[in-house]
mmCIF file of C-alpha atoms in Angstrom:
data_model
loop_
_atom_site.group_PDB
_atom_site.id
_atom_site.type_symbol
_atom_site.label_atom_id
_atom_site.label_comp_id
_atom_site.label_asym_id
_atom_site.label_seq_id
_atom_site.Cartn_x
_atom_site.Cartn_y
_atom_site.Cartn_z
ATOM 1 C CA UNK A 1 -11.370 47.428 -25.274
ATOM 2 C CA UNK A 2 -8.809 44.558 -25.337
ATOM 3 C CA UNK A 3 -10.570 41.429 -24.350
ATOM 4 C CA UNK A 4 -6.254 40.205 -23.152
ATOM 5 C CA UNK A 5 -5.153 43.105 -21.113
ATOM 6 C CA UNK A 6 -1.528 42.581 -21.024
ATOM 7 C CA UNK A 7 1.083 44.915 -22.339
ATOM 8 C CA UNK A 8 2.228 44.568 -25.701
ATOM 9 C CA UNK A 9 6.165 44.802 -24.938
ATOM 10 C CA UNK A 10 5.332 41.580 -22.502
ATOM 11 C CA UNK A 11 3.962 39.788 -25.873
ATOM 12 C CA UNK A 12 7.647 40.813 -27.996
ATOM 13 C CA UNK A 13 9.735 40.229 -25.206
ATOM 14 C CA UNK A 14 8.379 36.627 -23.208
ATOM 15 C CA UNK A 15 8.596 33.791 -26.005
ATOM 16 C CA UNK A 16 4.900 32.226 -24.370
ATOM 17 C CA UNK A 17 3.203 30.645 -26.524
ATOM 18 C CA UNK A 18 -0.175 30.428 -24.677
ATOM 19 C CA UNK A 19 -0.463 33.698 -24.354
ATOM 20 C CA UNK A 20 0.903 34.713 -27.968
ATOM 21 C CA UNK A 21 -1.667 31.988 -29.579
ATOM 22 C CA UNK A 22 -4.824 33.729 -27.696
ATOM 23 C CA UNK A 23 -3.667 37.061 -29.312
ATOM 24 C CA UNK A 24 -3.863 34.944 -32.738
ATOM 25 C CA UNK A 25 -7.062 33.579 -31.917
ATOM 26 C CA UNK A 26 -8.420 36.295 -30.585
ATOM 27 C CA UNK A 27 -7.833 38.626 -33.386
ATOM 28 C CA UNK A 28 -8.479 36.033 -36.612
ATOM 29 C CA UNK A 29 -11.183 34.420 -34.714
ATOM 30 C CA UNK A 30 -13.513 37.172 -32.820
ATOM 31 C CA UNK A 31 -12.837 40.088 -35.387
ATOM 32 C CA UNK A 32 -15.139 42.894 -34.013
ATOM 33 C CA UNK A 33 -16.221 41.909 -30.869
ATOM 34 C CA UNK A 34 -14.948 41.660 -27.449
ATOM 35 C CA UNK A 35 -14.444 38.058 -25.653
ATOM 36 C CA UNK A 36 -12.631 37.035 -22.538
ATOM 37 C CA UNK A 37 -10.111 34.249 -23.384
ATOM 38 C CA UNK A 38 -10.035 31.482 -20.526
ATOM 39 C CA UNK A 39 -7.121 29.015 -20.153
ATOM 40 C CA UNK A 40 -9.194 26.142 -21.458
ATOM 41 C CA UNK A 41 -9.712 28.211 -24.592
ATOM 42 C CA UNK A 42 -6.115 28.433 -25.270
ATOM 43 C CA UNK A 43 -5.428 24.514 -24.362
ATOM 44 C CA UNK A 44 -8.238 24.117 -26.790
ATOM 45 C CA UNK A 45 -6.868 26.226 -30.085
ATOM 46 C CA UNK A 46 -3.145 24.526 -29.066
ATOM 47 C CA UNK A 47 -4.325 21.046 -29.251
ATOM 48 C CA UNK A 48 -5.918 21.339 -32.567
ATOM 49 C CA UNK A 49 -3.042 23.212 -33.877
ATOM 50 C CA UNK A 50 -1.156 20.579 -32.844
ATOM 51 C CA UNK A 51 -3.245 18.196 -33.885
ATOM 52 C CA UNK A 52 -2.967 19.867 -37.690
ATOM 53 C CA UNK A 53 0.594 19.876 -37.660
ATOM 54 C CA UNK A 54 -0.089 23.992 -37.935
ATOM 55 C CA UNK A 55 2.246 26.404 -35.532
ATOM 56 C CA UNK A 56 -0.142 28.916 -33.672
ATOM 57 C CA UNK A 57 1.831 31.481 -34.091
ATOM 58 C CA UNK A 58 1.694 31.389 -37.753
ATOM 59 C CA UNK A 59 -2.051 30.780 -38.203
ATOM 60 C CA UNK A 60 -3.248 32.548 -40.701
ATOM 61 C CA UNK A 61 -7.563 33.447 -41.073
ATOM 62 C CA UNK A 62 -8.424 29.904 -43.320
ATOM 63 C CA UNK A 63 -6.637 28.225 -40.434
ATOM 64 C CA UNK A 64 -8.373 30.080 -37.717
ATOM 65 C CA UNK A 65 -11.771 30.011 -39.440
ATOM 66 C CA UNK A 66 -11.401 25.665 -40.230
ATOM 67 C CA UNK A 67 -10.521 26.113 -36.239
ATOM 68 C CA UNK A 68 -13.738 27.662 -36.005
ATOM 69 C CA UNK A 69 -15.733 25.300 -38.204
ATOM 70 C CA UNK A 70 -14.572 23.100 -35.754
ATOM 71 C CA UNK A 71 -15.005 23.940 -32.477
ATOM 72 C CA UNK A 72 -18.961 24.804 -33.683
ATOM 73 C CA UNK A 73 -19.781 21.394 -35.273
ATOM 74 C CA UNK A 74 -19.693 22.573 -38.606
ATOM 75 C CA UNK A 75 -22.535 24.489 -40.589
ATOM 76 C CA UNK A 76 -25.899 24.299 -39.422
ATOM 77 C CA UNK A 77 -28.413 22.881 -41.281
ATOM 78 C CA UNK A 78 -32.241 22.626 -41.297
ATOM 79 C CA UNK A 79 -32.374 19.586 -39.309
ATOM 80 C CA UNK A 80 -29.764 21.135 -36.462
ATOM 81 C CA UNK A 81 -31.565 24.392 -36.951
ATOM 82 C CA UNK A 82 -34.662 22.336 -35.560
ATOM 83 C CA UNK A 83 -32.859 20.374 -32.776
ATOM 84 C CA UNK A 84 -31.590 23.027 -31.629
ATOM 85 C CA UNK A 85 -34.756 24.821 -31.447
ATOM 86 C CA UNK A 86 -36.742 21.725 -29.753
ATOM 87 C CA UNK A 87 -33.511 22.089 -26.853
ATOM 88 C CA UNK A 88 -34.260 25.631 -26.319
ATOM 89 C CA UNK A 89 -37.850 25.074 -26.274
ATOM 90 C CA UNK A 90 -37.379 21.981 -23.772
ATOM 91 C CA UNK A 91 -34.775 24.141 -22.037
ATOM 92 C CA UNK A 92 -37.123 27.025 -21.649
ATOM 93 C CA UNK A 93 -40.471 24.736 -20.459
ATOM 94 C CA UNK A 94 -41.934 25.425 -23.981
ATOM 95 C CA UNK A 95 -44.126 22.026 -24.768
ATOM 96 C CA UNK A 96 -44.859 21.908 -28.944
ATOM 97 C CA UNK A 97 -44.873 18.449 -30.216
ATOM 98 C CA UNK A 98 -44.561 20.073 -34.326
ATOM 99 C CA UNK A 99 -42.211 22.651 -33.627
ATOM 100 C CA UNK A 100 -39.735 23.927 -36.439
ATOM 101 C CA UNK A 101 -37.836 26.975 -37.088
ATOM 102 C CA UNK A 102 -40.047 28.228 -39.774
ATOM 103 C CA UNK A 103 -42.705 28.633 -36.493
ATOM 104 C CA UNK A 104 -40.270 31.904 -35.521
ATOM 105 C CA UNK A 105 -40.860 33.543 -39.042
ATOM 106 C CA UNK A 106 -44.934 32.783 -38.827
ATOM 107 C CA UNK A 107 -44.770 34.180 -35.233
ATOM 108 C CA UNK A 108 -42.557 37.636 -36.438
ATOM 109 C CA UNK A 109 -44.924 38.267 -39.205
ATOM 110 C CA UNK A 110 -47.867 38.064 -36.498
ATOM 111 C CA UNK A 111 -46.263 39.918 -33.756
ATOM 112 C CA UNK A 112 -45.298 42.945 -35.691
ATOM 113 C CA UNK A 113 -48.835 43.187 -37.144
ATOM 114 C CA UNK A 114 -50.191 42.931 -33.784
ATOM 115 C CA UNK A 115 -47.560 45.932 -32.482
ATOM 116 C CA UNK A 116 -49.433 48.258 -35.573
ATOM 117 C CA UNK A 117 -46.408 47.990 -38.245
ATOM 118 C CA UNK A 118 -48.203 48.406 -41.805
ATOM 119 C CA UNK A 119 -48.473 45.385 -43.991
ATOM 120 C CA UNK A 120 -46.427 46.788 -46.316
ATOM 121 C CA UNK A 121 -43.347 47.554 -43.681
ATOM 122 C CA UNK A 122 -43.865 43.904 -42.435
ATOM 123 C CA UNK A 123 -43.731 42.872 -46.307
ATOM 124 C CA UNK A 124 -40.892 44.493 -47.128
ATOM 125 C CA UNK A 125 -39.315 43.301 -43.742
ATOM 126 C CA UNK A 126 -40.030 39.489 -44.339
ATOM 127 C CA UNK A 127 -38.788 39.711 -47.724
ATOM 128 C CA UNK A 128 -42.312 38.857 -49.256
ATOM 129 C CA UNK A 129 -42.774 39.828 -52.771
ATOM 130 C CA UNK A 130 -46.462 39.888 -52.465
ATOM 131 C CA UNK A 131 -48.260 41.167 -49.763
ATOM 132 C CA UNK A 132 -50.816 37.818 -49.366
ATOM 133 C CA UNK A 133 -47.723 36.062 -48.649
ATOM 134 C CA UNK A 134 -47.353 38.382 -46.111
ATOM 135 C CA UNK A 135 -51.118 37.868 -44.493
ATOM 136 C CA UNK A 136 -50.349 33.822 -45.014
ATOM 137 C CA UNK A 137 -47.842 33.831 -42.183
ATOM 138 C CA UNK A 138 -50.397 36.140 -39.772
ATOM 139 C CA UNK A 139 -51.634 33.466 -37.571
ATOM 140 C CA UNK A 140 -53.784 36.157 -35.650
ATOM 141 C CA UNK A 141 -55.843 37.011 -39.084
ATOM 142 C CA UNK A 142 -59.012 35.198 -38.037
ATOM 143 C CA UNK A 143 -58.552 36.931 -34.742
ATOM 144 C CA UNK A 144 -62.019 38.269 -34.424
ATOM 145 C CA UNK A 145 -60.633 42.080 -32.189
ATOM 146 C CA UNK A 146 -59.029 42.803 -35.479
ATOM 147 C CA UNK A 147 -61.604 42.337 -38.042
ATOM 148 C CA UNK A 148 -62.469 45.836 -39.528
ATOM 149 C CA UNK A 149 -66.277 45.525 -38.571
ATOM 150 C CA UNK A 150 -65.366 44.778 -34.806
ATOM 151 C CA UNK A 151 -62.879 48.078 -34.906
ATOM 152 C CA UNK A 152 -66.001 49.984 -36.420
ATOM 153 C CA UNK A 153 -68.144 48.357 -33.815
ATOM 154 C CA UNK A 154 -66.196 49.548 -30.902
ATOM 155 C CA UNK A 155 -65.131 52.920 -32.391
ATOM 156 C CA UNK A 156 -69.140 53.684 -32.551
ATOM 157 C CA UNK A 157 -69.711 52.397 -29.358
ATOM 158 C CA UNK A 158 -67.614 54.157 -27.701
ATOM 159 C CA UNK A 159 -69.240 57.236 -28.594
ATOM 160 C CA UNK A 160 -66.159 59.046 -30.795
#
């Protein structure tokens, strides 16, 4: 599905450049998925090109991914990583005074072993070459309902 529905012949034939840059972006900058260009998108991508001294017409992918570089801020790193985390968390109501992005991996490890997935699929899953790595990052293991003797204990009270 074209994310700029408008006929190709239109693109050959009218010499706009607005519309002929969003095609450039579009395709060197969103390559498998489908996005709805706006006007201020196009302003946007024409300034900078401008501002490089680079014709948008004859962008080629390094230009359109420094573009890209760009208009995100650059790479992320582990301190953006965890602002960014503490503004979703603030956005979302979430109070945590110590919260960091490592907190998401602990919490994955826990929920899956929670949901029943074997400590070996978890292992394998969080990239853990030992398997008491694995039960480190399960911050429900001194959860008393899963110790083995409380399973027991309710399977034989329960009368099964």
């Amino acid at each position: 599905m074209a994310a700029f529905p408008v006929p190709t012949a239109h693109l050959e034939t009218s010499g706009d450049l607005v519309l002929r840059a969003a095609v450039v972006a579009y395709l060197g900058r969103y390559r498998g998925q489908t996005r709805q260009h706006s006007e201020s998108d196009l302003r946007v991508f024409r300034r900078w090109c401008t501002d490089h001294e680079l014709d948008p017409l004859a962008a080629v992918r390094i230009d359109i991914e420094r573009y890209v570089r760009w208009l995100l801020g650059g790479r992320m790193d582990r301190h953006a990583a965890s602002r960014r985390l503490r503004h979703l968390a603030a956005a979302a109501g979430v109070r945590m005074p110590r919260m960091h992005p490592h907190m998401l991996r602990h919490t994955f490890v826990t929920t899956m072993l929670d949901a029943g997935v074997s400590l070996r699929d978890v292992q394998i899953t969080a990239r853990h070459a030992d398997p008491r790595t694995t039960v480190r990052y399960d911050r429900a293991r001194t959860n008393l309902d899963r110790h083995p003797n409380y399973i027991l204990a309710a399977h034989m009270a329960s009368g099964t």
